[in-house]
């Protein structure tokens, strides 16, 4: 199939390749997830609020904390 051959050529010729995957790949690699039983957001629900646009736009305290973390 020509399309797959073209993609294989691009990957072979690339200096660097990045793969965007779903959460299952990182979890299998030992990187903590966000929503699971031992997830970052499960252990600290405030951490989830810091990552949502709605909370950022509607909650002054979330904005202040986000700015302080930067």
PDB file of N, CA, C and O in Angstrom:
ATOM      1  N   UNK A   1       0.853  -1.173   0.000  1.00  0.00           N
ATOM      2  CA  UNK A   1       0.000   0.000   0.000  1.00  0.00           C
ATOM      3  C   UNK A   1       0.903   1.242   0.000  1.00  0.00           C
ATOM      4  O   UNK A   1       1.749   1.403   0.868  1.00  0.00           O
ATOM      5  N   UNK A   2       0.728   2.104  -0.966  1.00  0.00           N
ATOM      6  CA  UNK A   2       1.610   3.259  -1.161  1.00  0.00           C
ATOM      7  C   UNK A   2       1.614   4.209   0.040  1.00  0.00           C
ATOM      8  O   UNK A   2       2.659   4.720   0.415  1.00  0.00           O
ATOM      9  N   UNK A   3       0.446   4.425   0.637  1.00  0.00           N
ATOM     10  CA  UNK A   3       0.371   5.356   1.769  1.00  0.00           C
ATOM     11  C   UNK A   3       1.244   4.860   2.920  1.00  0.00           C
ATOM     12  O   UNK A   3       2.000   5.643   3.519  1.00  0.00           O
ATOM     13  N   UNK A   4       1.170   3.578   3.234  1.00  0.00           N
ATOM     14  CA  UNK A   4       1.997   3.037   4.316  1.00  0.00           C
ATOM     15  C   UNK A   4       3.472   3.100   3.973  1.00  0.00           C
ATOM     16  O   UNK A   4       4.306   3.364   4.846  1.00  0.00           O
ATOM     17  N   UNK A   5       3.805   2.881   2.718  1.00  0.00           N
ATOM     18  CA  UNK A   5       5.207   3.002   2.291  1.00  0.00           C
ATOM     19  C   UNK A   5       5.695   4.443   2.467  1.00  0.00           C
ATOM     20  O   UNK A   5       6.823   4.667   2.918  1.00  0.00           O
ATOM     21  N   UNK A   6       4.851   5.406   2.117  1.00  0.00           N
ATOM     22  CA  UNK A   6       5.217   6.818   2.295  1.00  0.00           C
ATOM     23  C   UNK A   6       5.443   7.146   3.766  1.00  0.00           C
ATOM     24  O   UNK A   6       6.412   7.809   4.132  1.00  0.00           O
ATOM     25  N   UNK A   7       4.540   6.677   4.614  1.00  0.00           N
ATOM     26  CA  UNK A   7       4.673   6.938   6.057  1.00  0.00           C
ATOM     27  C   UNK A   7       5.947   6.289   6.592  1.00  0.00           C
ATOM     28  O   UNK A   7       6.687   6.900   7.368  1.00  0.00           O
ATOM     29  N   UNK A   8       6.209   5.068   6.184  1.00  0.00           N
ATOM     30  CA  UNK A   8       7.438   4.380   6.613  1.00  0.00           C
ATOM     31  C   UNK A   8       8.670   5.180   6.196  1.00  0.00           C
ATOM     32  O   UNK A   8       9.635   5.303   6.965  1.00  0.00           O
ATOM     33  N   UNK A   9       8.653   5.746   4.994  1.00  0.00           N
ATOM     34  CA  UNK A   9       9.774   6.572   4.528  1.00  0.00           C
ATOM     35  C   UNK A   9       9.933   7.813   5.402  1.00  0.00           C
ATOM     36  O   UNK A   9      11.044   8.187   5.764  1.00  0.00           O
ATOM     37  N   UNK A  10       8.825   8.467   5.729  1.00  0.00           N
ATOM     38  CA  UNK A  10       8.886   9.669   6.578  1.00  0.00           C
ATOM     39  C   UNK A  10       9.502   9.340   7.936  1.00  0.00           C
ATOM     40  O   UNK A  10      10.357  10.062   8.430  1.00  0.00           O
ATOM     41  N   UNK A  11       9.057   8.244   8.530  1.00  0.00           N
ATOM     42  CA  UNK A  11       9.577   7.857   9.846  1.00  0.00           C
ATOM     43  C   UNK A  11      11.053   7.506   9.749  1.00  0.00           C
ATOM     44  O   UNK A  11      11.869   7.926  10.572  1.00  0.00           O
ATOM     45  N   UNK A  12      11.414   6.754   8.731  1.00  0.00           N
ATOM     46  CA  UNK A  12      12.808   6.345   8.548  1.00  0.00           C
ATOM     47  C   UNK A  12      13.718   7.562   8.336  1.00  0.00           C
ATOM     48  O   UNK A  12      14.834   7.609   8.837  1.00  0.00           O
ATOM     49  N   UNK A  13      13.232   8.564   7.617  1.00  0.00           N
ATOM     50  CA  UNK A  13      14.046   9.736   7.294  1.00  0.00           C
ATOM     51  C   UNK A  13      14.015  10.827   8.370  1.00  0.00           C
ATOM     52  O   UNK A  13      14.800  11.771   8.311  1.00  0.00           O
ATOM     53  N   UNK A  14      13.113  10.703   9.316  1.00  0.00           N
ATOM     54  CA  UNK A  14      12.949  11.748  10.332  1.00  0.00           C
ATOM     55  C   UNK A  14      14.104  11.744  11.327  1.00  0.00           C
ATOM     56  O   UNK A  14      14.637  10.695  11.683  1.00  0.00           O
ATOM     57  N   UNK A  15      14.468  12.921  11.765  1.00  0.00           N
ATOM     58  CA  UNK A  15      15.472  13.031  12.818  1.00  0.00           C
ATOM     59  C   UNK A  15      14.890  12.652  14.174  1.00  0.00           C
ATOM     60  O   UNK A  15      15.563  12.081  15.029  1.00  0.00           O
ATOM     61  N   UNK A  16      13.619  12.970  14.355  1.00  0.00           N
ATOM     62  CA  UNK A  16      12.904  12.665  15.598  1.00  0.00           C
ATOM     63  C   UNK A  16      11.472  12.286  15.253  1.00  0.00           C
ATOM     64  O   UNK A  16      10.901  12.818  14.305  1.00  0.00           O
ATOM     65  N   UNK A  17      10.892  11.422  16.056  1.00  0.00           N
ATOM     66  CA  UNK A  17       9.507  11.009  15.871  1.00  0.00           C
ATOM     67  C   UNK A  17       8.802  11.095  17.221  1.00  0.00           C
ATOM     68  O   UNK A  17       9.356  10.678  18.240  1.00  0.00           O
ATOM     69  N   UNK A  18       7.616  11.649  17.234  1.00  0.00           N
ATOM     70  CA  UNK A  18       6.801  11.721  18.440  1.00  0.00           C
ATOM     71  C   UNK A  18       5.508  10.959  18.195  1.00  0.00           C
ATOM     72  O   UNK A  18       4.866  11.144  17.165  1.00  0.00           O
ATOM     73  N   UNK A  19       5.131  10.142  19.154  1.00  0.00           N
ATOM     74  CA  UNK A  19       3.877   9.392  19.052  1.00  0.00           C
ATOM     75  C   UNK A  19       2.924   9.884  20.131  1.00  0.00           C
ATOM     76  O   UNK A  19       3.283   9.918  21.303  1.00  0.00           O
ATOM     77  N   UNK A  20       1.737  10.299  19.730  1.00  0.00           N
ATOM     78  CA  UNK A  20       0.710  10.709  20.681  1.00  0.00           C
ATOM     79  C   UNK A  20      -0.195   9.505  20.922  1.00  0.00           C
ATOM     80  O   UNK A  20      -0.756   8.954  19.985  1.00  0.00           O
ATOM     81  N   UNK A  21      -0.305   9.110  22.185  1.00  0.00           N
ATOM     82  CA  UNK A  21      -1.071   7.913  22.515  1.00  0.00           C
ATOM     83  C   UNK A  21      -2.085   8.222  23.607  1.00  0.00           C
ATOM     84  O   UNK A  21      -2.096   9.310  24.176  1.00  0.00           O
ATOM     85  N   UNK A  22      -2.877   7.259  23.935  1.00  0.00           N
ATOM     86  CA  UNK A  22      -3.859   7.406  25.007  1.00  0.00           C
ATOM     87  C   UNK A  22      -3.249   7.112  26.369  1.00  0.00           C
ATOM     88  O   UNK A  22      -2.095   6.699  26.488  1.00  0.00           O
ATOM     89  N   UNK A  23      -4.045   7.311  27.386  1.00  0.00           N
ATOM     90  CA  UNK A  23      -3.584   7.158  28.761  1.00  0.00           C
ATOM     91  C   UNK A  23      -3.118   5.745  29.081  1.00  0.00           C
ATOM     92  O   UNK A  23      -2.249   5.551  29.912  1.00  0.00           O
ATOM     93  N   UNK A  24      -3.682   4.749  28.444  1.00  0.00           N
ATOM     94  CA  UNK A  24      -3.298   3.372  28.740  1.00  0.00           C
ATOM     95  C   UNK A  24      -1.830   3.087  28.513  1.00  0.00           C
ATOM     96  O   UNK A  24      -1.219   2.296  29.236  1.00  0.00           O
ATOM     97  N   UNK A  25      -1.245   3.719  27.528  1.00  0.00           N
ATOM     98  CA  UNK A  25       0.175   3.502  27.236  1.00  0.00           C
ATOM     99  C   UNK A  25       1.033   4.031  28.377  1.00  0.00           C
ATOM    100  O   UNK A  25       1.937   3.353  28.856  1.00  0.00           O
ATOM    101  N   UNK A  26       0.771   5.238  28.843  1.00  0.00           N
ATOM    102  CA  UNK A  26       1.588   5.807  29.909  1.00  0.00           C
ATOM    103  C   UNK A  26       1.401   5.042  31.214  1.00  0.00           C
ATOM    104  O   UNK A  26       2.361   4.805  31.945  1.00  0.00           O
ATOM    105  N   UNK A  27       0.169   4.625  31.516  1.00  0.00           N
ATOM    106  CA  UNK A  27      -0.088   3.880  32.741  1.00  0.00           C
ATOM    107  C   UNK A  27       0.686   2.566  32.727  1.00  0.00           C
ATOM    108  O   UNK A  27       1.295   2.181  33.725  1.00  0.00           O
ATOM    109  N   UNK A  28       0.665   1.880  31.593  1.00  0.00           N
ATOM    110  CA  UNK A  28       1.415   0.626  31.465  1.00  0.00           C
ATOM    111  C   UNK A  28       2.911   0.853  31.648  1.00  0.00           C
ATOM    112  O   UNK A  28       3.632  -0.048  32.059  1.00  0.00           O
ATOM    113  N   UNK A  29       3.383   2.063  31.371  1.00  0.00           N
ATOM    114  CA  UNK A  29       4.802   2.378  31.497  1.00  0.00           C
ATOM    115  C   UNK A  29       5.169   2.831  32.902  1.00  0.00           C
ATOM    116  O   UNK A  29       6.313   3.170  33.166  1.00  0.00           O
ATOM    117  N   UNK A  30       4.172   2.907  33.793  1.00  0.00           N
ATOM    118  CA  UNK A  30       4.440   3.306  35.170  1.00  0.00           C
ATOM    119  C   UNK A  30       4.215   4.772  35.454  1.00  0.00           C
ATOM    120  O   UNK A  30       4.490   5.249  36.554  1.00  0.00           O
ATOM    121  N   UNK A  31       3.743   5.525  34.479  1.00  0.00           N
ATOM    122  CA  UNK A  31       3.437   6.939  34.693  1.00  0.00           C
ATOM    123  C   UNK A  31       2.053   7.027  35.329  1.00  0.00           C
ATOM    124  O   UNK A  31       1.107   6.445  34.814  1.00  0.00           O
ATOM    125  N   UNK A  32       1.916   7.727  36.460  1.00  0.00           N
ATOM    126  CA  UNK A  32       0.610   7.784  37.120  1.00  0.00           C
ATOM    127  C   UNK A  32      -0.461   8.408  36.230  1.00  0.00           C
ATOM    128  O   UNK A  32      -0.190   9.355  35.503  1.00  0.00           O
ATOM    129  N   UNK A  33      -1.659   7.842  36.309  1.00  0.00           N
ATOM    130  CA  UNK A  33      -2.763   8.427  35.553  1.00  0.00           C
ATOM    131  C   UNK A  33      -3.432   9.509  36.392  1.00  0.00           C
ATOM    132  O   UNK A  33      -2.995   9.805  37.493  1.00  0.00           O
ATOM    133  N   UNK A  34      -4.478  10.107  35.847  1.00  0.00           N
ATOM    134  CA  UNK A  34      -5.172  11.176  36.547  1.00  0.00           C
ATOM    135  C   UNK A  34      -6.432  10.703  37.246  1.00  0.00           C
ATOM    136  O   UNK A  34      -6.742  11.149  38.330  1.00  0.00           O
ATOM    137  N   UNK A  35      -7.190   9.791  36.624  1.00  0.00           N
ATOM    138  CA  UNK A  35      -8.518   9.443  37.114  1.00  0.00           C
ATOM    139  C   UNK A  35      -8.618   8.103  37.820  1.00  0.00           C
ATOM    140  O   UNK A  35      -9.628   7.800  38.416  1.00  0.00           O
ATOM    141  N   UNK A  36      -7.613   7.271  37.760  1.00  0.00           N
ATOM    142  CA  UNK A  36      -7.678   5.933  38.333  1.00  0.00           C
ATOM    143  C   UNK A  36      -7.660   5.948  39.851  1.00  0.00           C
ATOM    144  O   UNK A  36      -7.560   7.005  40.487  1.00  0.00           O
ATOM    145  N   UNK A  37      -7.724   4.772  40.464  1.00  0.00           N
ATOM    146  CA  UNK A  37      -7.778   4.672  41.928  1.00  0.00           C
ATOM    147  C   UNK A  37      -6.577   5.319  42.622  1.00  0.00           C
ATOM    148  O   UNK A  37      -6.704   5.859  43.717  1.00  0.00           O
ATOM    149  N   UNK A  38      -5.423   5.270  41.989  1.00  0.00           N
ATOM    150  CA  UNK A  38      -4.228   5.914  42.547  1.00  0.00           C
ATOM    151  C   UNK A  38      -3.848   7.158  41.750  1.00  0.00           C
ATOM    152  O   UNK A  38      -2.715   7.626  41.825  1.00  0.00           O
ATOM    153  N   UNK A  39      -4.807   7.682  40.997  1.00  0.00           N
ATOM    154  CA  UNK A  39      -4.541   8.800  40.109  1.00  0.00           C
ATOM    155  C   UNK A  39      -4.284  10.117  40.827  1.00  0.00           C
ATOM    156  O   UNK A  39      -4.662  10.311  41.985  1.00  0.00           O
ATOM    157  N   UNK A  40      -3.631  11.006  40.116  1.00  0.00           N
ATOM    158  CA  UNK A  40      -3.289  12.326  40.646  1.00  0.00           C
ATOM    159  C   UNK A  40      -4.547  13.057  41.102  1.00  0.00           C
ATOM    160  O   UNK A  40      -4.587  13.624  42.192  1.00  0.00           O
ATOM    161  N   UNK A  41      -5.603  13.040  40.294  1.00  0.00           N
ATOM    162  CA  UNK A  41      -6.825  13.772  40.640  1.00  0.00           C
ATOM    163  C   UNK A  41      -7.617  13.059  41.724  1.00  0.00           C
ATOM    164  O   UNK A  41      -8.334  13.689  42.493  1.00  0.00           O
ATOM    165  N   UNK A  42      -7.513  11.734  41.777  1.00  0.00           N
ATOM    166  CA  UNK A  42      -8.210  10.985  42.815  1.00  0.00           C
ATOM    167  C   UNK A  42      -7.608  11.298  44.175  1.00  0.00           C
ATOM    168  O   UNK A  42      -8.321  11.502  45.162  1.00  0.00           O
ATOM    169  N   UNK A  43      -6.288  11.340  44.224  1.00  0.00           N
ATOM    170  CA  UNK A  43      -5.605  11.621  45.482  1.00  0.00           C
ATOM    171  C   UNK A  43      -5.725  13.091  45.889  1.00  0.00           C
ATOM    172  O   UNK A  43      -5.693  13.412  47.073  1.00  0.00           O
ATOM    173  N   UNK A  44      -5.819  13.984  44.910  1.00  0.00           N
ATOM    174  CA  UNK A  44      -5.903  15.422  45.189  1.00  0.00           C
ATOM    175  C   UNK A  44      -6.919  16.063  44.248  1.00  0.00           C
ATOM    176  O   UNK A  44      -6.559  16.565  43.185  1.00  0.00           O
ATOM    177  N   UNK A  45      -8.210  16.056  44.627  1.00  0.00           N
ATOM    178  CA  UNK A  45      -9.250  16.607  43.747  1.00  0.00           C
ATOM    179  C   UNK A  45      -9.007  18.073  43.357  1.00  0.00           C
ATOM    180  O   UNK A  45      -9.432  18.513  42.295  1.00  0.00           O
ATOM    181  N   UNK A  46      -8.290  18.821  44.189  1.00  0.00           N
ATOM    182  CA  UNK A  46      -7.992  20.213  43.834  1.00  0.00           C
ATOM    183  C   UNK A  46      -7.086  20.293  42.605  1.00  0.00           C
ATOM    184  O   UNK A  46      -7.143  21.258  41.852  1.00  0.00           O
ATOM    185  N   UNK A  47      -6.278  19.280  42.390  1.00  0.00           N
ATOM    186  CA  UNK A  47      -5.385  19.263  41.224  1.00  0.00           C
ATOM    187  C   UNK A  47      -6.189  19.241  39.928  1.00  0.00           C
ATOM    188  O   UNK A  47      -5.798  19.859  38.941  1.00  0.00           O
ATOM    189  N   UNK A  48      -7.323  18.548  39.926  1.00  0.00           N
ATOM    190  CA  UNK A  48      -8.167  18.526  38.729  1.00  0.00           C
ATOM    191  C   UNK A  48      -8.717  19.910  38.426  1.00  0.00           C
ATOM    192  O   UNK A  48      -8.767  20.349  37.284  1.00  0.00           O
ATOM    193  N   UNK A  49      -9.121  20.623  39.453  1.00  0.00           N
ATOM    194  CA  UNK A  49      -9.663  21.978  39.246  1.00  0.00           C
ATOM    195  C   UNK A  49      -8.620  22.891  38.606  1.00  0.00           C
ATOM    196  O   UNK A  49      -8.956  23.767  37.822  1.00  0.00           O
ATOM    197  N   UNK A  50      -7.354  22.679  38.930  1.00  0.00           N
ATOM    198  CA  UNK A  50      -6.299  23.512  38.346  1.00  0.00           C
ATOM    199  C   UNK A  50      -6.107  23.249  36.854  1.00  0.00           C
ATOM    200  O   UNK A  50      -5.467  24.043  36.173  1.00  0.00           O
ATOM    201  N   UNK A  51      -6.657  22.162  36.368  1.00  0.00           N
ATOM    202  CA  UNK A  51      -6.436  21.825  34.961  1.00  0.00           C
ATOM    203  C   UNK A  51      -7.669  21.985  34.094  1.00  0.00           C
ATOM    204  O   UNK A  51      -7.642  21.612  32.924  1.00  0.00           O
ATOM    205  N   UNK A  52      -8.740  22.539  34.645  1.00  0.00           N
ATOM    206  CA  UNK A  52      -9.940  22.723  33.837  1.00  0.00           C
ATOM    207  C   UNK A  52     -10.169  24.204  33.549  1.00  0.00           C
ATOM    208  O   UNK A  52     -10.046  25.045  34.442  1.00  0.00           O
ATOM    209  N   UNK A  53     -10.492  24.499  32.314  1.00  0.00           N
ATOM    210  CA  UNK A  53     -10.715  25.878  31.903  1.00  0.00           C
ATOM    211  C   UNK A  53     -11.888  26.502  32.652  1.00  0.00           C
ATOM    212  O   UNK A  53     -11.818  27.656  33.081  1.00  0.00           O
ATOM    213  N   UNK A  54     -12.953  25.725  32.831  1.00  0.00           N
ATOM    214  CA  UNK A  54     -14.130  26.262  33.526  1.00  0.00           C
ATOM    215  C   UNK A  54     -13.759  26.731  34.937  1.00  0.00           C
ATOM    216  O   UNK A  54     -14.130  27.837  35.345  1.00  0.00           O
ATOM    217  N   UNK A  55     -13.033  25.895  35.675  1.00  0.00           N
ATOM    218  CA  UNK A  55     -12.628  26.290  37.034  1.00  0.00           C
ATOM    219  C   UNK A  55     -11.716  27.512  36.981  1.00  0.00           C
ATOM    220  O   UNK A  55     -11.844  28.423  37.808  1.00  0.00           O
ATOM    221  N   UNK A  56     -10.820  27.542  36.018  1.00  0.00           N
ATOM    222  CA  UNK A  56      -9.905  28.674  35.892  1.00  0.00           C
ATOM    223  C   UNK A  56     -10.666  29.978  35.653  1.00  0.00           C
ATOM    224  O   UNK A  56     -10.372  31.008  36.255  1.00  0.00           O
ATOM    225  N   UNK A  57     -11.659  29.915  34.797  1.00  0.00           N
ATOM    226  CA  UNK A  57     -12.397  31.123  34.437  1.00  0.00           C
ATOM    227  C   UNK A  57     -13.384  31.569  35.525  1.00  0.00           C
ATOM    228  O   UNK A  57     -13.689  32.753  35.625  1.00  0.00           O
ATOM    229  N   UNK A  58     -13.871  30.643  36.330  1.00  0.00           N
ATOM    230  CA  UNK A  58     -14.931  30.987  37.284  1.00  0.00           C
ATOM    231  C   UNK A  58     -14.478  31.067  38.730  1.00  0.00           C
ATOM    232  O   UNK A  58     -15.237  31.538  39.575  1.00  0.00           O
ATOM    233  N   UNK A  59     -13.266  30.630  39.028  1.00  0.00           N
ATOM    234  CA  UNK A  59     -12.825  30.576  40.424  1.00  0.00           C
ATOM    235  C   UNK A  59     -11.523  31.355  40.596  1.00  0.00           C
ATOM    236  O   UNK A  59     -10.463  30.939  40.150  1.00  0.00           O
ATOM    237  N   UNK A  60     -11.624  32.482  41.260  1.00  0.00           N
ATOM    238  CA  UNK A  60     -10.453  33.355  41.456  1.00  0.00           C
ATOM    239  C   UNK A  60      -9.319  32.616  42.167  1.00  0.00           C
ATOM    240  O   UNK A  60      -8.149  32.770  41.834  1.00  0.00           O
ATOM    241  N   UNK A  61      -9.655  31.793  43.160  1.00  0.00           N
ATOM    242  CA  UNK A  61      -8.621  31.068  43.900  1.00  0.00           C
ATOM    243  C   UNK A  61      -7.859  30.084  43.006  1.00  0.00           C
ATOM    244  O   UNK A  61      -6.649  29.906  43.173  1.00  0.00           O
ATOM    245  N   UNK A  62      -8.551  29.467  42.066  1.00  0.00           N
ATOM    246  CA  UNK A  62      -7.884  28.566  41.123  1.00  0.00           C
ATOM    247  C   UNK A  62      -6.903  29.357  40.258  1.00  0.00           C
ATOM    248  O   UNK A  62      -5.778  28.920  40.028  1.00  0.00           O
ATOM    249  N   UNK A  63      -7.311  30.532  39.789  1.00  0.00           N
ATOM    250  CA  UNK A  63      -6.407  31.366  38.980  1.00  0.00           C
ATOM    251  C   UNK A  63      -5.172  31.762  39.782  1.00  0.00           C
ATOM    252  O   UNK A  63      -4.043  31.675  39.284  1.00  0.00           O
ATOM    253  N   UNK A  64      -5.362  32.174  41.009  1.00  0.00           N
ATOM    254  CA  UNK A  64      -4.232  32.590  41.844  1.00  0.00           C
ATOM    255  C   UNK A  64      -3.278  31.423  42.037  1.00  0.00           C
ATOM    256  O   UNK A  64      -2.059  31.575  41.897  1.00  0.00           O
ATOM    257  N   UNK A  65      -3.809  30.253  42.364  1.00  0.00           N
ATOM    258  CA  UNK A  65      -2.947  29.092  42.568  1.00  0.00           C
ATOM    259  C   UNK A  65      -2.228  28.719  41.269  1.00  0.00           C
ATOM    260  O   UNK A  65      -1.041  28.379  41.293  1.00  0.00           O
ATOM    261  N   UNK A  66      -2.922  28.781  40.145  1.00  0.00           N
ATOM    262  CA  UNK A  66      -2.289  28.473  38.852  1.00  0.00           C
ATOM    263  C   UNK A  66      -1.150  29.447  38.573  1.00  0.00           C
ATOM    264  O   UNK A  66      -0.076  29.043  38.116  1.00  0.00           O
ATOM    265  N   UNK A  67      -1.378  30.722  38.839  1.00  0.00           N
ATOM    266  CA  UNK A  67      -0.320  31.728  38.619  1.00  0.00           C
ATOM    267  C   UNK A  67       0.871  31.460  39.541  1.00  0.00           C
ATOM    268  O   UNK A  67       2.015  31.576  39.133  1.00  0.00           O
ATOM    269  N   UNK A  68       0.576  31.105  40.786  1.00  0.00           N
ATOM    270  CA  UNK A  68       1.675  30.843  41.746  1.00  0.00           C
ATOM    271  C   UNK A  68       2.502  29.637  41.327  1.00  0.00           C
ATOM    272  O   UNK A  68       3.714  29.621  41.546  1.00  0.00           O
ATOM    273  N   UNK A  69       1.862  28.643  40.726  1.00  0.00           N
ATOM    274  CA  UNK A  69       2.600  27.459  40.283  1.00  0.00           C
ATOM    275  C   UNK A  69       3.481  27.729  39.076  1.00  0.00           C
ATOM    276  O   UNK A  69       4.413  26.980  38.806  1.00  0.00           O
ATOM    277  N   UNK A  70       3.176  28.807  38.366  1.00  0.00           N
ATOM    278  CA  UNK A  70       3.996  29.152  37.189  1.00  0.00           C
ATOM    279  C   UNK A  70       5.168  30.009  37.627  1.00  0.00           C
ATOM    280  O   UNK A  70       6.092  30.271  37.069  1.00  0.00           O
TER     281      UNK A  70
END
